[in-house]
Short mmCIF file of N, CA and C in Angstrom, two decimals:
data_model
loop_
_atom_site.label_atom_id
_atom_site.label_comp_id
_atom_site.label_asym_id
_atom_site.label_seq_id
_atom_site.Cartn_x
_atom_site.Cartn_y
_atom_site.Cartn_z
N UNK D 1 0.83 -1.17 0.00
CA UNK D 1 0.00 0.00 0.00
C UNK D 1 0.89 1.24 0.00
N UNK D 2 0.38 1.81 -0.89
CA UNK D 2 1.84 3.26 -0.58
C UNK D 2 0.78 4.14 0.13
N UNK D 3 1.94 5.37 0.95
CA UNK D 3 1.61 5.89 1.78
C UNK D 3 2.42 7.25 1.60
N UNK D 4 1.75 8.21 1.96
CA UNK D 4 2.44 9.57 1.46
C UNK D 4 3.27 10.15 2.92
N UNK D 5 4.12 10.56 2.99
CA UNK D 5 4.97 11.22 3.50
C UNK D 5 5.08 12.43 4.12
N UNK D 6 5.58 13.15 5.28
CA UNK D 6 5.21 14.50 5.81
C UNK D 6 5.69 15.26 4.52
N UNK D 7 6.51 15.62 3.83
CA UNK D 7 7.09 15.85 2.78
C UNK D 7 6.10 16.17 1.54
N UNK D 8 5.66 15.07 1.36
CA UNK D 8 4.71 15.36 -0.03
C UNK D 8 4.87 14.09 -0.72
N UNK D 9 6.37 13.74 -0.16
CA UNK D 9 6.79 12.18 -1.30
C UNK D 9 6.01 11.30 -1.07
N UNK D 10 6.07 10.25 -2.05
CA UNK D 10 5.16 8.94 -1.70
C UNK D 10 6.39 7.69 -1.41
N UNK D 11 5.76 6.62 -0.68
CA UNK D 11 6.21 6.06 -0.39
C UNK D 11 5.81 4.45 -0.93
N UNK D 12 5.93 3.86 -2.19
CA UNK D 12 5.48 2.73 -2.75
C UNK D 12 6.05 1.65 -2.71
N UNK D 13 5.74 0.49 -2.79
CA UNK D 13 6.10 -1.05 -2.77
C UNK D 13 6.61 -1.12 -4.02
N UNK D 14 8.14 -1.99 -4.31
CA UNK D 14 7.99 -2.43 -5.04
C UNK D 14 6.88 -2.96 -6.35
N UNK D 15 6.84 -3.10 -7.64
CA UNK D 15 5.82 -4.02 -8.39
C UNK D 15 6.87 -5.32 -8.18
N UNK D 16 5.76 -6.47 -7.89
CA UNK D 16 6.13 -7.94 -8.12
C UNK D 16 6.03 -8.45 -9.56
N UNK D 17 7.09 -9.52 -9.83
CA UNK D 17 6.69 -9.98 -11.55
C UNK D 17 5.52 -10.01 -11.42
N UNK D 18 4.68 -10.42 -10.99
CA UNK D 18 3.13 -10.48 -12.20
C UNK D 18 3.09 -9.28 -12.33
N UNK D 19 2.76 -8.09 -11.55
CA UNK D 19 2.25 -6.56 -12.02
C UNK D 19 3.45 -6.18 -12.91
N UNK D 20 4.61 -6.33 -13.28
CA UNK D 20 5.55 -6.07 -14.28
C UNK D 20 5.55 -6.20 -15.43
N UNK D 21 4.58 -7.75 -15.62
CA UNK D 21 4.40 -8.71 -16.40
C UNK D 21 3.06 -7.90 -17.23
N UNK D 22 2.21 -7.76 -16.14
CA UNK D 22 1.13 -6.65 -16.76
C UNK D 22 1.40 -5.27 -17.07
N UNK D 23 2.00 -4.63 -16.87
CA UNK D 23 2.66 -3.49 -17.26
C UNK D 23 2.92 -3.63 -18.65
N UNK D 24 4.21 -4.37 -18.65
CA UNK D 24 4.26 -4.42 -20.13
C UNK D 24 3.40 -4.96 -21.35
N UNK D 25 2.68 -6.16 -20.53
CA UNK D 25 1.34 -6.13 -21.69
C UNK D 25 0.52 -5.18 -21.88
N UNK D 26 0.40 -4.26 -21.03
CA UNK D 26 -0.50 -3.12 -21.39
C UNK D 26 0.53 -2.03 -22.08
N UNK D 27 1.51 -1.92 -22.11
CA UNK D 27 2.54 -1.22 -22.87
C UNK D 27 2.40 -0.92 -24.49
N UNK D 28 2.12 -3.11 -24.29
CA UNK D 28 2.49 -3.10 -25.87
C UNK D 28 1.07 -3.20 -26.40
N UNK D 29 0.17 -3.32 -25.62
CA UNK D 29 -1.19 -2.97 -26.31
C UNK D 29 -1.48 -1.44 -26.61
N UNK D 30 -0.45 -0.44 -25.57
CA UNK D 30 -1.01 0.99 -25.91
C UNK D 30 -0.18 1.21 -27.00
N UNK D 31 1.26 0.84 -27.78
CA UNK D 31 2.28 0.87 -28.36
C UNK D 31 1.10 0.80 -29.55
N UNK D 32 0.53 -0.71 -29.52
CA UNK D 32 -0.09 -1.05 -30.94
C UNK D 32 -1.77 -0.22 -31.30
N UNK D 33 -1.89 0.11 -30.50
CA UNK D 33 -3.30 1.13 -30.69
C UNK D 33 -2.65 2.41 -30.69
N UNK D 34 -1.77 3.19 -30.62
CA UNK D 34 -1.38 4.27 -30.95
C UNK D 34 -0.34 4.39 -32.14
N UNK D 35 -0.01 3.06 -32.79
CA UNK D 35 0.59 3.05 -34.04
C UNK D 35 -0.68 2.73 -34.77
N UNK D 36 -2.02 2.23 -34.42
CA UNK D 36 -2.87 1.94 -35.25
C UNK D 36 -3.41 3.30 -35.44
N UNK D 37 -3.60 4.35 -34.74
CA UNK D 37 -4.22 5.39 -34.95
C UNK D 37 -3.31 6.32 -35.59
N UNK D 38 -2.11 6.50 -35.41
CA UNK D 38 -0.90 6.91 -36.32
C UNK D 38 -0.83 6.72 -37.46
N UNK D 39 -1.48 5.63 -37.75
CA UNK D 39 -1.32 4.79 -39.48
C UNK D 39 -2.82 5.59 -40.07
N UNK D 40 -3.32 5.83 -39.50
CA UNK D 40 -4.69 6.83 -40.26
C UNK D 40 -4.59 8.49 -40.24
N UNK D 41 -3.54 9.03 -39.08
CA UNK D 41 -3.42 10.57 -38.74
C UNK D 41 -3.46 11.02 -40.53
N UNK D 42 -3.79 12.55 -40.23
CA UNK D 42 -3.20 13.22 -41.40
C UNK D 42 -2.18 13.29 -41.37
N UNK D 43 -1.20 14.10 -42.85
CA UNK D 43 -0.18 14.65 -42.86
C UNK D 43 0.20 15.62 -42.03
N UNK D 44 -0.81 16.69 -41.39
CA UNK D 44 -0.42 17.68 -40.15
C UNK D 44 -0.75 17.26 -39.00
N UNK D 45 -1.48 16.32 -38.85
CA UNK D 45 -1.47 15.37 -37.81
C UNK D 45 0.21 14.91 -37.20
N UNK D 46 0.73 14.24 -38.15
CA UNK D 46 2.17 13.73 -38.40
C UNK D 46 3.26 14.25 -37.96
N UNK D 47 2.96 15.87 -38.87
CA UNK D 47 3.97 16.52 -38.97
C UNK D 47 4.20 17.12 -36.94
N UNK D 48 2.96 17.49 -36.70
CA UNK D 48 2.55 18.14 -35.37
C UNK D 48 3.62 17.06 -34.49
N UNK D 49 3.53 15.66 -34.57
CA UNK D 49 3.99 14.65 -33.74
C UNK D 49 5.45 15.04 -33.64
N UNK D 50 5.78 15.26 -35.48
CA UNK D 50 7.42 15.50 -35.49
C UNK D 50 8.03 16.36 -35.11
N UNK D 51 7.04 17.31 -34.76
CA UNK D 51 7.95 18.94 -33.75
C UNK D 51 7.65 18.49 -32.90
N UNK D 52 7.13 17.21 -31.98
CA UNK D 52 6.94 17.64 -30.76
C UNK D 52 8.37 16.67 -30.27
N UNK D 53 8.70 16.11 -30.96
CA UNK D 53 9.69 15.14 -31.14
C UNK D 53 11.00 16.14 -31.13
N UNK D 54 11.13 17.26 -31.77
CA UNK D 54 12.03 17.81 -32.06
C UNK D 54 11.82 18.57 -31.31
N UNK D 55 11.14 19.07 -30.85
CA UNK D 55 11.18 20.17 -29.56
C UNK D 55 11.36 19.09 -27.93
N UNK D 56 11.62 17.85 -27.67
CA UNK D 56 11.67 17.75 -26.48
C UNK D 56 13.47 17.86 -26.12
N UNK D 57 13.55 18.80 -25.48
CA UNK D 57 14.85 19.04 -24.65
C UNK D 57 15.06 19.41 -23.67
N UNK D 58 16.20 19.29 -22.61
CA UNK D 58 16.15 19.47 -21.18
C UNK D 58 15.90 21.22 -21.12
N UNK D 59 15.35 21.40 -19.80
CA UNK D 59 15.28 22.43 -19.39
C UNK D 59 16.57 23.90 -19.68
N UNK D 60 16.23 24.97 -19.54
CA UNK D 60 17.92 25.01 -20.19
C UNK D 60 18.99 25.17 -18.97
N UNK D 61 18.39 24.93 -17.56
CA UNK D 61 19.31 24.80 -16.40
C UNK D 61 19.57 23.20 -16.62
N UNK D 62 18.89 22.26 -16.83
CA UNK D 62 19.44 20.94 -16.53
C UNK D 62 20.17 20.46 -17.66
N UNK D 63 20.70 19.52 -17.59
CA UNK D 63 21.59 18.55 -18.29
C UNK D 63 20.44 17.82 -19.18
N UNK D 64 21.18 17.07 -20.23
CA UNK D 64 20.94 16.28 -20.87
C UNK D 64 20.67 14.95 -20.60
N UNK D 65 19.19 14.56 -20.89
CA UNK D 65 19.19 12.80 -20.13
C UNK D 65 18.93 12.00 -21.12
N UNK D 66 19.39 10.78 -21.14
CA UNK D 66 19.35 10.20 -22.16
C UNK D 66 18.07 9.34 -22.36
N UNK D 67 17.36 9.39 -21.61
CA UNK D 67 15.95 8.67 -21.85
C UNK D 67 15.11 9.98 -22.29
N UNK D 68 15.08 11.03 -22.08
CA UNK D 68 14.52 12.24 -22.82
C UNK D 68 14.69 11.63 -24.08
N UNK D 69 16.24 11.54 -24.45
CA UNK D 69 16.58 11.73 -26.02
C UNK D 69 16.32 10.56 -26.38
N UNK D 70 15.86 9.36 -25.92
CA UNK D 70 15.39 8.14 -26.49
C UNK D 70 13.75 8.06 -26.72
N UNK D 71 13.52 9.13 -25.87
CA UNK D 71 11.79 8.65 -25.81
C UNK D 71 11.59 9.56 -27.54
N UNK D 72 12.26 11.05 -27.53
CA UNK D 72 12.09 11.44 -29.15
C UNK D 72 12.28 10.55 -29.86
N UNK D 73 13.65 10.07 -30.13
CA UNK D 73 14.30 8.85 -30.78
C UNK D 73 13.00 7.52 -31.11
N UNK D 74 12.38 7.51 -30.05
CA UNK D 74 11.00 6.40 -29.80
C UNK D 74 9.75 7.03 -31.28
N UNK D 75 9.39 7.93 -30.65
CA UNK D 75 8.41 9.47 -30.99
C UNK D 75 8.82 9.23 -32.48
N UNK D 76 10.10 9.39 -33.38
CA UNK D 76 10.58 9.38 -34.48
C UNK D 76 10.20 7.77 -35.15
N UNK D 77 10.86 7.09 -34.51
CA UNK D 77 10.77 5.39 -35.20
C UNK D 77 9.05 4.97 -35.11
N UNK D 78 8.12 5.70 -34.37
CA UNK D 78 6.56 5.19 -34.04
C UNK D 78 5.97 5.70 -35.26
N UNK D 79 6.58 7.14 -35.84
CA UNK D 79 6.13 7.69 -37.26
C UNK D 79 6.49 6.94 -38.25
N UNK D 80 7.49 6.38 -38.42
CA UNK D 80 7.89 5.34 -39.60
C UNK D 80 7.15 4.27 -39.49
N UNK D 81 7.22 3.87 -38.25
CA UNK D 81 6.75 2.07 -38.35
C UNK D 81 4.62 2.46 -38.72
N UNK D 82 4.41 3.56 -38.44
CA UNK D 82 2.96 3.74 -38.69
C UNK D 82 2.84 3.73 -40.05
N UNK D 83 3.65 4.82 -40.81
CA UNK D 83 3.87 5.20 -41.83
C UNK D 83 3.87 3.56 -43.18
N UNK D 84 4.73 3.07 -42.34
CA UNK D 84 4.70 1.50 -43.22
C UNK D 84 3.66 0.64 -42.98
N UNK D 85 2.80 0.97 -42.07
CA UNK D 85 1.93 0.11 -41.60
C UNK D 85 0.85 1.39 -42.47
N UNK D 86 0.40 1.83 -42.76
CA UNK D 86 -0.22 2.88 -43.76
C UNK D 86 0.00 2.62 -44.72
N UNK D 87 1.13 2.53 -45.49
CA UNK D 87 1.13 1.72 -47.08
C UNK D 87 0.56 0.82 -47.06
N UNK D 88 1.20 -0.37 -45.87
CA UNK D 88 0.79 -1.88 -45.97
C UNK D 88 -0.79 -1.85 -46.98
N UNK D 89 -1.68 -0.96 -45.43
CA UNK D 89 -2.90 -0.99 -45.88
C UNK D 89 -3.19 -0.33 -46.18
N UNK D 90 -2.96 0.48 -47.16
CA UNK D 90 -2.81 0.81 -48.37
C UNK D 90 -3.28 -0.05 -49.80
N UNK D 91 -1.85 -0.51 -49.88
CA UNK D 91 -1.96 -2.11 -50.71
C UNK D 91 -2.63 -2.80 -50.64
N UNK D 92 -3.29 -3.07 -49.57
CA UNK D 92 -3.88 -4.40 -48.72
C UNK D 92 -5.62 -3.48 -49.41
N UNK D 93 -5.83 -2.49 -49.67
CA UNK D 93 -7.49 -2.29 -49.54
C UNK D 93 -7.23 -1.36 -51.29
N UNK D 94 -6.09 -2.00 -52.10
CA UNK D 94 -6.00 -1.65 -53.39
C UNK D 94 -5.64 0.19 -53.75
N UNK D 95 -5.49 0.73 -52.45
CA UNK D 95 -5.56 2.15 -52.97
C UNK D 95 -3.84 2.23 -54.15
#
């Protein structure tokens, strides 16, 4: 049970493998419903995604973190893999 702190912090349990286990299945179910809705966006739909991609950077007091620059890096490869999954079906419904 987490429990909050005089502070403000929280104080949480570990997740055990099963809730880990579910985590990531719900990961890759939000992964594949937000590349499915990606594969229909418009072109300014798209484009909107790709500045937001290009605009994420550290604060300009903090440093550079490298999961910032992976989650863009993420943000970038989710537009392609939609993008190919948009031709696919494409092809697939004769356009």
């Amino acid at each position: 049970m987490s429990t909050v702190n005089e502070d403000g912090s929280w104080d949480s349990p570990e997740p055990d493998h099963a809730e880990l286990v579910q985590m990531r299945i719900r990961l890759i179910t939000l992964e594949n419903i937000v590349l499915g809705l990606l594969s229909g966006a418009s072109g300014e739909q798209i484009e909107q995604i790709r500045k937001r991609a290009d605009m994420i950077e550290p604060r300009p007091e903090a440093s550079r973190h490298p999961l910032t620059e992976l989650a863009a890096g993420d943000m970038r490869k989710f537009l392609e893999r939609a993008a190919r999954m948009a031709k696919t079906e494409r092809r697939e419904d004769g356009d």
